[in-house]
Short mmCIF file of C-alpha atoms in Angstrom, two decimals:
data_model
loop_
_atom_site.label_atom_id
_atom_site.label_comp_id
_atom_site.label_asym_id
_atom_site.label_seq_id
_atom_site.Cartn_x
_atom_site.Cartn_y
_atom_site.Cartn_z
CA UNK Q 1 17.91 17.17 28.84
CA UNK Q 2 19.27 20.00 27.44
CA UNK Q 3 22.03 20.60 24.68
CA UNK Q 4 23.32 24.13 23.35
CA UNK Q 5 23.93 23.75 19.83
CA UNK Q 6 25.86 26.49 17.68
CA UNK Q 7 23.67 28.47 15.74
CA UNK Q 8 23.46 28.45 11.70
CA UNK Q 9 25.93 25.03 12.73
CA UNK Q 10 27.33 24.11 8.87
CA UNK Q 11 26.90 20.28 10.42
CA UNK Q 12 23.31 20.17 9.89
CA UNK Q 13 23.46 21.07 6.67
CA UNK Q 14 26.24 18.62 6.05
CA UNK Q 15 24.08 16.08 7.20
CA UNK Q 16 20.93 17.17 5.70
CA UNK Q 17 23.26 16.56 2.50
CA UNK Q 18 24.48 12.96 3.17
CA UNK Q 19 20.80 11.72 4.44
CA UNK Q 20 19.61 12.86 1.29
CA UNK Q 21 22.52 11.82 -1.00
CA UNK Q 22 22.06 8.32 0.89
CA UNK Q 23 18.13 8.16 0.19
CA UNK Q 24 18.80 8.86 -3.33
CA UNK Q 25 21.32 6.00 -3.62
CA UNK Q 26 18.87 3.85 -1.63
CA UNK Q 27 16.07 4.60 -4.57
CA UNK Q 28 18.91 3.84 -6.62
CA UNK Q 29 18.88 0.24 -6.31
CA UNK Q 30 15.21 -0.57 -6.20
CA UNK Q 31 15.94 0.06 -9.86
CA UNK Q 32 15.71 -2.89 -12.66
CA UNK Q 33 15.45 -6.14 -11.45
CA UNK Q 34 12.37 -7.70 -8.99
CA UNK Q 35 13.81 -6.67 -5.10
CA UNK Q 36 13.97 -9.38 -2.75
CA UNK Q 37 12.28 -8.34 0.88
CA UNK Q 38 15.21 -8.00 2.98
CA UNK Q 39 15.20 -9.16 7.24
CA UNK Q 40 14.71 -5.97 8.54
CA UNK Q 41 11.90 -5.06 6.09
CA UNK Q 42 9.89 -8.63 7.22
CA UNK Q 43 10.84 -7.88 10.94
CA UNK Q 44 9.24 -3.83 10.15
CA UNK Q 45 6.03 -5.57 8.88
CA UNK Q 46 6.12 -8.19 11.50
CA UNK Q 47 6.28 -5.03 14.06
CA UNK Q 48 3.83 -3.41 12.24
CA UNK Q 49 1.45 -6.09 11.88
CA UNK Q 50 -0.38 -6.15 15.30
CA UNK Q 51 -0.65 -2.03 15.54
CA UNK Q 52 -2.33 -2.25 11.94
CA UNK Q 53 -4.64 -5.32 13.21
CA UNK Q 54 -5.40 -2.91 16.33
CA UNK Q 55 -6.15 0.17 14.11
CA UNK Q 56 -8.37 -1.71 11.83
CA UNK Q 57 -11.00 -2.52 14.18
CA UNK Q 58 -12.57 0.64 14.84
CA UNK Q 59 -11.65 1.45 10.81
CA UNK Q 60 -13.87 -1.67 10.15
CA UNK Q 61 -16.13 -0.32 12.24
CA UNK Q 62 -16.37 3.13 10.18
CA UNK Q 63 -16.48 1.45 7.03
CA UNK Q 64 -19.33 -0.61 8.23
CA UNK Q 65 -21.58 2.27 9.49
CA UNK Q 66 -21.19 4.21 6.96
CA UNK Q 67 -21.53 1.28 4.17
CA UNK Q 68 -24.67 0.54 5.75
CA UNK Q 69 -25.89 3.96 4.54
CA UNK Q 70 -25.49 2.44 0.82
CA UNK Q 71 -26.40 -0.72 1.14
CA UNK Q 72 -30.09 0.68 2.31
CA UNK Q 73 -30.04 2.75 -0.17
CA UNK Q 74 -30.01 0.39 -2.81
CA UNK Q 75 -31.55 -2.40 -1.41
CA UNK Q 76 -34.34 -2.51 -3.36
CA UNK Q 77 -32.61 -2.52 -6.68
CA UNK Q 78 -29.63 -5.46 -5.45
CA UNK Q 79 -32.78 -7.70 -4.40
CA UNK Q 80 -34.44 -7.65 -8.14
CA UNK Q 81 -31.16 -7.77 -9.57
CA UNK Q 82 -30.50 -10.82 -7.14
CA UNK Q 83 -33.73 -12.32 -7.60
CA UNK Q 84 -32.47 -12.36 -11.36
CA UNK Q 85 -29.49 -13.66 -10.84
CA UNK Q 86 -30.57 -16.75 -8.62
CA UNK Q 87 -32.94 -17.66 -11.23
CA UNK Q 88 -29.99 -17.84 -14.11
CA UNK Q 89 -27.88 -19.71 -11.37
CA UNK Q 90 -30.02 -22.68 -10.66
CA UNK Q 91 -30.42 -23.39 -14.43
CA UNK Q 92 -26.72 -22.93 -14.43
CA UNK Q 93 -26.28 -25.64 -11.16
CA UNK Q 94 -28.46 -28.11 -12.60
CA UNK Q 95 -26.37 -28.07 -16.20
CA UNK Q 96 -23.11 -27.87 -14.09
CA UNK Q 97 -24.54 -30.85 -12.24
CA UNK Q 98 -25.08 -32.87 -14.97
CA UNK Q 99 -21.36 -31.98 -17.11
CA UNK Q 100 -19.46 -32.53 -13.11
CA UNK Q 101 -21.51 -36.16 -13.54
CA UNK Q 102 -20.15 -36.65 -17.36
CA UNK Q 103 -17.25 -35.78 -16.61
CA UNK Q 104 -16.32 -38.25 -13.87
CA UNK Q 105 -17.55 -41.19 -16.04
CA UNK Q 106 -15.12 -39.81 -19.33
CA UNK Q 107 -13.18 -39.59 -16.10
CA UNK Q 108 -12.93 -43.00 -15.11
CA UNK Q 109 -13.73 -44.47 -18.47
CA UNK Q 110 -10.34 -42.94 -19.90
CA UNK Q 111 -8.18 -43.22 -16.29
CA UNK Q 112 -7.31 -39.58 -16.20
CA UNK Q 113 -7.80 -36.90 -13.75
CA UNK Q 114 -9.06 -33.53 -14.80
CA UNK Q 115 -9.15 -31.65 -11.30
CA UNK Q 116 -8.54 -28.20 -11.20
CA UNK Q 117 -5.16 -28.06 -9.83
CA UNK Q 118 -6.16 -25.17 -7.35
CA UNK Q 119 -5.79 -26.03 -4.05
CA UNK Q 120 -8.83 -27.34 -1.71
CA UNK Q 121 -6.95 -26.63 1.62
CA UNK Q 122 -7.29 -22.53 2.18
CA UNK Q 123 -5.90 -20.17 4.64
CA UNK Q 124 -8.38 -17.53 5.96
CA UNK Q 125 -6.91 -14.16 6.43
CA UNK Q 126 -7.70 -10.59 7.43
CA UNK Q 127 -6.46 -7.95 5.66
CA UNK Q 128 -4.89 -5.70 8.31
CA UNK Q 129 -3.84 -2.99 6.22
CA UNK Q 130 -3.69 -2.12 2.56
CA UNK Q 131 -1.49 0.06 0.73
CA UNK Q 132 -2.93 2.35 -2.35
CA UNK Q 133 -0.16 4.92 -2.88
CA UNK Q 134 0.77 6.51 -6.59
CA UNK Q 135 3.17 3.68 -6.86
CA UNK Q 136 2.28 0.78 -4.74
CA UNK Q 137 -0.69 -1.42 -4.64
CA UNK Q 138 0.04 -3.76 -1.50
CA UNK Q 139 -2.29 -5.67 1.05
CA UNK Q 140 -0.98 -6.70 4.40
CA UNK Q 141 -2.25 -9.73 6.32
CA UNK Q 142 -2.40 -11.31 9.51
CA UNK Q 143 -0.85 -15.05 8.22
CA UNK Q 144 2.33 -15.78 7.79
CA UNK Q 145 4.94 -18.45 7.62
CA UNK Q 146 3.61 -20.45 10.63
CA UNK Q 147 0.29 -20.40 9.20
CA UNK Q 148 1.87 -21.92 5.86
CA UNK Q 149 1.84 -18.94 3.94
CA UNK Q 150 4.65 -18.93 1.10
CA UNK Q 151 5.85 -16.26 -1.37
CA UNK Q 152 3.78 -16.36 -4.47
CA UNK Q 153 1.07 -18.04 -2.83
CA UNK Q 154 -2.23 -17.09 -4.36
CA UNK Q 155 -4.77 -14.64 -2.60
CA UNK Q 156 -8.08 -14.94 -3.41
CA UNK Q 157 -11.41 -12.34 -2.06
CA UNK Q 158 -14.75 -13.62 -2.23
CA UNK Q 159 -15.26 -11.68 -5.77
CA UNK Q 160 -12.06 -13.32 -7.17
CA UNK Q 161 -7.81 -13.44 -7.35
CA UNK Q 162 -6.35 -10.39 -5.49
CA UNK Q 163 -2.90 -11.13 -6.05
CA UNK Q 164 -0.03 -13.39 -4.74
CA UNK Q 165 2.27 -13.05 -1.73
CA UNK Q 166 5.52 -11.28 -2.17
CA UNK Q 167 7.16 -11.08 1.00
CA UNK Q 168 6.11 -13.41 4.10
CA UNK Q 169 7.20 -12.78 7.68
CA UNK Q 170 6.32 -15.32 10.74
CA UNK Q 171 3.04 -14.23 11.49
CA UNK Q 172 2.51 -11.64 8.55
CA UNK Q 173 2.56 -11.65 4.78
CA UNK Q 174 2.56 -8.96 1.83
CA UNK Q 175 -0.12 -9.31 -1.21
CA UNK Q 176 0.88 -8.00 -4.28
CA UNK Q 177 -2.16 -6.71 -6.11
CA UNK Q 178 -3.49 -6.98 -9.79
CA UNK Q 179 -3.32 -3.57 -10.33
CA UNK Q 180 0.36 -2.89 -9.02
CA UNK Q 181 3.12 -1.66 -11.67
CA UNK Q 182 4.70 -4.93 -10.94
CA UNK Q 183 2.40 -7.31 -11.19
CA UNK Q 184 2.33 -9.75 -14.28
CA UNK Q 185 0.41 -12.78 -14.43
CA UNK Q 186 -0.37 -15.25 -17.15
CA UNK Q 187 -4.29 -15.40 -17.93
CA UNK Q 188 -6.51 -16.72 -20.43
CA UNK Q 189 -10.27 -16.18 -21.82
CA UNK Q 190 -12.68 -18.68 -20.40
CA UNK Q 191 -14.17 -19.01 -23.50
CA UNK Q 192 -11.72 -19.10 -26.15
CA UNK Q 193 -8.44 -20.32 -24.10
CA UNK Q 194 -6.70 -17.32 -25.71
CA UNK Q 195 -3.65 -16.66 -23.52
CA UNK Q 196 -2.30 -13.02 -22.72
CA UNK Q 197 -0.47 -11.28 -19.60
CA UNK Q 198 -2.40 -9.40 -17.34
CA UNK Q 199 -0.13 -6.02 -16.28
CA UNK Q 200 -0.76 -3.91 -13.49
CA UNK Q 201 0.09 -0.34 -14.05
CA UNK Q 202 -1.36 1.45 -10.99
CA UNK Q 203 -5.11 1.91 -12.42
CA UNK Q 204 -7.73 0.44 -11.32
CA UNK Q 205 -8.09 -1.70 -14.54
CA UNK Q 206 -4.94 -3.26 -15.65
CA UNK Q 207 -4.40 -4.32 -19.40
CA UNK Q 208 -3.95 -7.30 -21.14
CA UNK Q 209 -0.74 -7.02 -22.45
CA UNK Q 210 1.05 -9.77 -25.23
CA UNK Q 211 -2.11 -10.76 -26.49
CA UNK Q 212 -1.80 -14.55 -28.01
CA UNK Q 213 -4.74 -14.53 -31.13
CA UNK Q 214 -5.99 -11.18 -30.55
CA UNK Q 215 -9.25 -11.96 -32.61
CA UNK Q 216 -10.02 -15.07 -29.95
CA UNK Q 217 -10.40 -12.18 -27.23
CA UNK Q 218 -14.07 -10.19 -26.85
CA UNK Q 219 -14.97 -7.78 -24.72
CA UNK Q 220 -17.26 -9.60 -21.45
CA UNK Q 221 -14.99 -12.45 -21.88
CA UNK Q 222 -14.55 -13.68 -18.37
CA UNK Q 223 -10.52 -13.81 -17.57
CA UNK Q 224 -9.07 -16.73 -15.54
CA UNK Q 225 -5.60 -17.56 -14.48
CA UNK Q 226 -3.99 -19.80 -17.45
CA UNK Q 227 -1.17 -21.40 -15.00
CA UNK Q 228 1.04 -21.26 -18.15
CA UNK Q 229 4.30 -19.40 -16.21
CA UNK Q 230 3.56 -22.30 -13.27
CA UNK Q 231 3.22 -19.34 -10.74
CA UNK Q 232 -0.46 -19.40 -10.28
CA UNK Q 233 -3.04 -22.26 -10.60
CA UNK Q 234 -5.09 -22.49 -13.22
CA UNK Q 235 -8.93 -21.31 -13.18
CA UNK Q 236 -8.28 -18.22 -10.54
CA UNK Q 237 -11.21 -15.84 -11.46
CA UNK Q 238 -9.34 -12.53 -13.02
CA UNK Q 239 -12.61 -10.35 -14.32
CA UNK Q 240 -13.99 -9.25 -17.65
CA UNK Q 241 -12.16 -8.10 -20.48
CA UNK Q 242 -13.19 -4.54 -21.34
CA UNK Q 243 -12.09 -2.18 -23.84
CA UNK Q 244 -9.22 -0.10 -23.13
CA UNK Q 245 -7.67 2.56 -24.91
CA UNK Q 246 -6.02 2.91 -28.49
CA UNK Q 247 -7.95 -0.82 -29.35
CA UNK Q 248 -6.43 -2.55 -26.34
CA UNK Q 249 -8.04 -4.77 -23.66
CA UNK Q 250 -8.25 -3.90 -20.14
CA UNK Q 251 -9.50 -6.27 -17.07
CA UNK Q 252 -11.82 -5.16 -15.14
CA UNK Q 253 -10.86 -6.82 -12.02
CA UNK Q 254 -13.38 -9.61 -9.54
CA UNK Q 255 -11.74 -8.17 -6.88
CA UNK Q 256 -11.66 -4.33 -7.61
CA UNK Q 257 -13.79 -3.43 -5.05
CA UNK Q 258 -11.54 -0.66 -2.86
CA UNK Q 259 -11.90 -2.35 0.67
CA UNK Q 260 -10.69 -5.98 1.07
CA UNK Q 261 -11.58 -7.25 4.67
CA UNK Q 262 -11.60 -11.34 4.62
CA UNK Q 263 -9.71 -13.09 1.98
CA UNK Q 264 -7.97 -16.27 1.78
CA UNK Q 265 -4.17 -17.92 0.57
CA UNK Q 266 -4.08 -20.84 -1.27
CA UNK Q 267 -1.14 -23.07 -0.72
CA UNK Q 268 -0.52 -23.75 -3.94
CA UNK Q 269 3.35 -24.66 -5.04
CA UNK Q 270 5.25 -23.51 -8.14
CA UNK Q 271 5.51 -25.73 -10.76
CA UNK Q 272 9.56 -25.56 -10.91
CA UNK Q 273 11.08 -25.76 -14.88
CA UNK Q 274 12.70 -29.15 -14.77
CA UNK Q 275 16.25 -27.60 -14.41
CA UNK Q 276 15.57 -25.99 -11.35
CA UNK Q 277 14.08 -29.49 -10.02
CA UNK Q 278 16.89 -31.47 -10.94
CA UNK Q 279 18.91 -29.03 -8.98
CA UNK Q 280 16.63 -29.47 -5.84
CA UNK Q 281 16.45 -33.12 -6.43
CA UNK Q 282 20.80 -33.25 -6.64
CA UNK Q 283 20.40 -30.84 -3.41
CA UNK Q 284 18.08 -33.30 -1.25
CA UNK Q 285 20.32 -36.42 -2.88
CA UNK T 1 22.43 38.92 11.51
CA UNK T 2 19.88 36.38 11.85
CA UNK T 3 16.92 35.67 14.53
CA UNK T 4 19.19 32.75 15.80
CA UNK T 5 22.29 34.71 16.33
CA UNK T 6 20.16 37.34 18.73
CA UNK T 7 18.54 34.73 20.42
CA UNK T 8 21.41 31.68 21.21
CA UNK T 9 18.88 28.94 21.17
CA UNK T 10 18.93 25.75 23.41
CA UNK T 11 17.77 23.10 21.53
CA UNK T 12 16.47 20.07 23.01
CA UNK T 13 16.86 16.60 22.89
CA UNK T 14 13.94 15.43 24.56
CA UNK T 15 10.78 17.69 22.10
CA UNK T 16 12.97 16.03 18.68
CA UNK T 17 12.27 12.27 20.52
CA UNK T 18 8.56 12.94 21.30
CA UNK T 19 8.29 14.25 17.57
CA UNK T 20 10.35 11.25 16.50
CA UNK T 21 7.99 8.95 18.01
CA UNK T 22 5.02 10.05 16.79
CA UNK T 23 6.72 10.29 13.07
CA UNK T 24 7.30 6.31 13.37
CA UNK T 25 3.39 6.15 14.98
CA UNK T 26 2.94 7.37 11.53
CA UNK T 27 4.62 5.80 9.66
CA UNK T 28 3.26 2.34 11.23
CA UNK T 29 -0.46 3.84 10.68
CA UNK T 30 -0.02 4.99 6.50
CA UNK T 31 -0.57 1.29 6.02
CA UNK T 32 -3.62 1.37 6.80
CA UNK T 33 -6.49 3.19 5.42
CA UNK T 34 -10.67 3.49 5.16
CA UNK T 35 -13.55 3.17 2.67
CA UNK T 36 -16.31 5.29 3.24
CA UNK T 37 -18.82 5.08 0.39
CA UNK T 38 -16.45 3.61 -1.92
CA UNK T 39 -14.25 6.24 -1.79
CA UNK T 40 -10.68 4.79 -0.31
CA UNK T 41 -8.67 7.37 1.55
CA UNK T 42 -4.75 5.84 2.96
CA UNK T 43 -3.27 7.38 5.61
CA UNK T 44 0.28 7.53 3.71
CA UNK T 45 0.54 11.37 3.93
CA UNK T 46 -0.22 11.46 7.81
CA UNK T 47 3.66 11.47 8.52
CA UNK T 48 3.87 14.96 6.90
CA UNK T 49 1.50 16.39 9.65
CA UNK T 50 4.01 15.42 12.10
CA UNK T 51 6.94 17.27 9.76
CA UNK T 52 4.78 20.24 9.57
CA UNK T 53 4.45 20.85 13.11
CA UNK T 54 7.86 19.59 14.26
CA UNK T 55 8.70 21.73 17.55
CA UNK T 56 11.21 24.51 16.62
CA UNK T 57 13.70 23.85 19.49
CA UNK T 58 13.88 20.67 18.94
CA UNK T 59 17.62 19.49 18.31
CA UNK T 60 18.89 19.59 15.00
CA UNK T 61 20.98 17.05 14.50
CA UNK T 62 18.85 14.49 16.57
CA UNK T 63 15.46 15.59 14.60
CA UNK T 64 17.53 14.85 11.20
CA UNK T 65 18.37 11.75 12.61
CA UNK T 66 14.77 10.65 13.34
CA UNK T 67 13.61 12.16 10.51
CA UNK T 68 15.64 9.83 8.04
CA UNK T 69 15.13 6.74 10.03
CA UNK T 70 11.61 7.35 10.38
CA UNK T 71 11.26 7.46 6.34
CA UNK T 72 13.57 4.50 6.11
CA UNK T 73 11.16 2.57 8.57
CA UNK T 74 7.95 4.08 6.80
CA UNK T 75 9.33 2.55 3.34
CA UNK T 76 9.85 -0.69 4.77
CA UNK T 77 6.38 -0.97 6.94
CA UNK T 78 4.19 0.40 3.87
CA UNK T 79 6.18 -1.86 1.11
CA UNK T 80 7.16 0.83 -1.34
CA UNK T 81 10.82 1.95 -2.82
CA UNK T 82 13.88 1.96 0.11
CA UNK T 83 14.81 5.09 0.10
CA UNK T 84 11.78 7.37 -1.36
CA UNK T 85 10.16 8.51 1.89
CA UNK T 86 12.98 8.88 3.88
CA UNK T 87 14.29 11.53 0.73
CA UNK T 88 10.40 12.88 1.50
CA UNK T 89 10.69 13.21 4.90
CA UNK T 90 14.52 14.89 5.14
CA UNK T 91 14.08 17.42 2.01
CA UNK T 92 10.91 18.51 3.26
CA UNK T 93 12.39 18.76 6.88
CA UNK T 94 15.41 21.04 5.15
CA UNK T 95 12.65 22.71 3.09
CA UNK T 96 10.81 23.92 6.43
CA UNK T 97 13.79 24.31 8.97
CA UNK T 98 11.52 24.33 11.74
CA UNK T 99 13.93 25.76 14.13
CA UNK T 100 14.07 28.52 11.64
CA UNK T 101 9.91 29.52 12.12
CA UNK T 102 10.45 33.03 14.73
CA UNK T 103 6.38 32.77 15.48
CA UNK T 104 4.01 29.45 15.91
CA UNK T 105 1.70 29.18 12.58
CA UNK T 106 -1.25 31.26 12.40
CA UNK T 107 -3.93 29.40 11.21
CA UNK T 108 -3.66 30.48 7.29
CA UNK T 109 -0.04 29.71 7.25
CA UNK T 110 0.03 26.54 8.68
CA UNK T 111 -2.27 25.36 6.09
CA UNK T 112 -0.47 27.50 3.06
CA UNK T 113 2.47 25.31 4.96
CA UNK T 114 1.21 22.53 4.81
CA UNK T 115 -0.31 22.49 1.13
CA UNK T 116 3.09 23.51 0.13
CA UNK T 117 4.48 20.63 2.43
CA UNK T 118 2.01 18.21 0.41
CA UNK T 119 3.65 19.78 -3.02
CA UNK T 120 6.60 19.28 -2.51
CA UNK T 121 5.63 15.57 -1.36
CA UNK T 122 4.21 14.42 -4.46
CA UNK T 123 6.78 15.94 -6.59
CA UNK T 124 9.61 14.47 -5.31
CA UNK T 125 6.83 10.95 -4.77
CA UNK T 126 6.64 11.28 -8.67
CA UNK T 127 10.48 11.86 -9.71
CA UNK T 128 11.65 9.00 -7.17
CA UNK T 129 8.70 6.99 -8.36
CA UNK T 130 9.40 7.61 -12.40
CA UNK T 131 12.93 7.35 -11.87
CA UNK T 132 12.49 3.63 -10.57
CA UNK T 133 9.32 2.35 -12.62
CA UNK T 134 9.72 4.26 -15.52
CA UNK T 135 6.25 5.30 -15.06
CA UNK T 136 4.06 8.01 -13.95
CA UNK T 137 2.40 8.35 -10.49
CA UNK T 138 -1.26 7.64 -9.72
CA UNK T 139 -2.49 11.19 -8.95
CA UNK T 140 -6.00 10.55 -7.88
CA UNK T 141 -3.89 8.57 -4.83
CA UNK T 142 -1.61 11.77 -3.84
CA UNK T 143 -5.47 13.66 -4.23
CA UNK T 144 -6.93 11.19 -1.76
CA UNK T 145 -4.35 10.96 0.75
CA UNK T 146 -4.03 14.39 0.79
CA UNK T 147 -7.94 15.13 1.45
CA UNK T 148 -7.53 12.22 4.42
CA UNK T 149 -4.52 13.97 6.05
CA UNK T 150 -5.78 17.67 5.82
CA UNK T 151 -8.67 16.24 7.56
CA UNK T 152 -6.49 15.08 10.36
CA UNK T 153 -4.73 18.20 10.31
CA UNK T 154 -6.84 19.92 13.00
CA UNK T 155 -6.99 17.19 14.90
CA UNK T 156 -3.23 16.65 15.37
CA UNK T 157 -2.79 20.36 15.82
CA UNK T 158 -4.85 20.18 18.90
CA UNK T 159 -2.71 17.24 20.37
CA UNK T 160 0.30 19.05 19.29
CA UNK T 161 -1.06 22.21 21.30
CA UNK T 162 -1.58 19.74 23.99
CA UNK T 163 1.31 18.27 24.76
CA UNK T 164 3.00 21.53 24.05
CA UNK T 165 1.14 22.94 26.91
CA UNK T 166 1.53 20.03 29.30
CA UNK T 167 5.57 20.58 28.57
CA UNK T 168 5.39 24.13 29.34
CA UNK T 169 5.83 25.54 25.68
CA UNK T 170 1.93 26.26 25.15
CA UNK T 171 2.14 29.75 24.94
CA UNK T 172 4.06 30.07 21.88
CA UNK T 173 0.99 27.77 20.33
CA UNK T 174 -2.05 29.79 21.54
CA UNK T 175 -2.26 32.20 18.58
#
């Protein structure tokens, strides 16, 4: 197929113009306010989805030989440190035995119900590819809709909360991560119950930002979800508050190591403001 | 008068469409990425290698074409801002004018290209990127991606020498 084209043709550069003059206004409106996924960016993932499951095989693969390298090499040192840490743990089982026992009889004495209200069911996923650009901190996985995946669903690693679900096609779904610009959840110190927001802003160790009683926070303190904005359960494991700069707080996240492989969603549903369920309620009547 | 006055090109459809698909291959593969002793390396800059060799009689107005839709599809497949890599993708397209190159690269000046191709990336990454988030880019990221993609670079360069040859065009690649 052949085509003779003018040379120096003004057209190109006329075009060249409007792509770019279009891109621009396309950057344009990601601007301000949170942008909603729309069909032909789920049906792109979607498309996407099985190359990126295909590709991450033999990546897997890569990251596994050469991981293997590191793991030997400190093998030694991870099996005193474990040793350690088992010993701590089944003091910490037997004590946790004895409060879970406690606290069914308060339980039952009072007629309340003090469950966690995370989820039991869980949906195992693979992450099939991850985005870590200089603006976006994204995880792509192989669940989606007709798995029972939902946007804002939790996503948890084996260390701790990833982030939630932003954008979920039929057999596909995107993770927003802690440490993305746009990522805000509501978390709290295990110890204290002090409440703050955890922001992402594209480093590995996002801050805690609106700090409720800033003298009720301590560096170590372990970070949990605080379910406050109804988003997220409560009792995800965040990190450990460490110091940041200036005298602020940083996390340093559960889940910050750089590879996430197997991770799971918890099907966990908003808790709606009561406006917004009367409406649904006046919709279904 | 210019090289392309003297020489009334024929550009082609068919060389733009073989680099078009392999710019959406791309795109589809800078979502993923790998971890090699802790060190995380995306593959979000390996649409540029397929910019920086684009075949120079490849048609114009057809390799603009693909060039913006393949950002477009790239911004929606890796998550990021509508718009930002398909701006990447068509200034750095103007910026080269491959039909433009008189000689294939020699080996410094592909790479002098293509560090300058990588510049100009995570400038206009940064300005797109401030302009929507009000905030400034992670650099180590660009660093990474960039050290993962020059790393490819040879490799693609061979295909690209390839499948120049098998489509009879070789010679002008064997310097």
């Amino acid at each position: 197929m052949r085509h003779r084209e003018r040379p120096n043709s003004g057209w190109t550069r006329i075009a060249l113009l409007a792509a770019i003059l279009v891109s621009s206004l396309l950057i344009s409106f990601n601007r301000g306010e949170d942008r909603q996924a729309s069909k032909l960016e789920t049906a792109t993932q979607s498309g996407v989805a099985p190359l990126a499951e295909f590709l991450s095989v033999p990546l897997r693969g890569i990251e596994d030989f050469f991981g293997s390298f590191t793991d030997r090499a400190f093998a030694f040192e991870e099996n005193e440190r474990l040793k350690a840490e088992v010993s701590v743990l089944r003091d910490r089982q037997a004590r946790y035995e004895n409060l879970a026992m406690k606290v069914a009889r308060y339980e039952a004495i009072l007629g309340v119900d003090t469950e966690t209200d995370v989820p039991l069911k869980k949906i195992a996923a693979r992450a099939i590819g991850e985005t870590d650009g200089p603006f976006v901190r994204s995880v792509l996985l192989n669940v989606g809709a007709k798995d029972g995946v939902m946007i804002g669903n939790p996503v948890m690693s084996a260390d701790g909360l990833v982030g939630h679900v932003i954008n979920v096609g039929p057999a596909s779904s995107r993770v927003l991560r802690l440490s993305d610009l746009n990522s805000r959840i509501a978390v709290a110190s295990a110890r204290s119950g002090a409440t703050a927001i955890l922001a992402g802003d594209n480093s590995p160790r996002p801050k805690l930002a609106f700090i409720n009683q800033r003298e009720d926070w301590i560096l170590g303190d372990r970070v949990i979800s605080s379910g406050d904005d109804g988003a997220l359960p409560r009792g995800l494991a965040v990190g450990e508050v460490i110091a940041g700069e200036a005298g602020g707080l940083r996390v340093r996240l559960a889940s910050r190591r750089a590879g996430i492989d197997w991770v799971w969603v918890s099907p966990y549903t908003r808790v709606l403001p009561p406006a917004e369920t009367d409406n649904i309620i006046e919709e279904v009547q | 008068m210019t090289f392309l006055d003297a020489q009334a090109p024929i550009r082609r459809v068919w060389p733009a469409i073989i680099a078009g698909i392999a710019l959406f291959l791309a795109g589809a593969v800078s979502i993923v990425g790998v971890t090699v002793f802790g060190f995380r390396a995306g593959f979000e800059f390996f649409p540029l290698l397929v910019l920086a060799i684009w075949p120079r009689d490849a048609n114009r107005m057809v390799s603009l074409l693909l060039v913006f839709l393949g950002g477009i599809f790239t911004d929606w497949a890796t998550g990021g801002i509508v718009g930002q890599w398909a701006l990447v993708y068509t200034v750095i397209w103007g910026v080269l004018r491959p039909e433009l190159r008189s000689a294939p690269y020699a080996f410094i000046s592909l790479f002098l290209c293509w560090f300058a191709t990588c510049g100009l990336a995570i400038i206009l990454i940064g300005v797109s990127g401030w302009f929507v988030f009000s905030a400034l880019p992670d650099f180590t990221s660009f660093g990474r991606q960039i050290i993962a993609a020059t790393v490819a670079l040879p490799i693609v360069l061979v295909l690209r020498g390839l499948l120049a040859k098998r489509f009879s065009d070789g010679e002008e690649w064997d310097s």
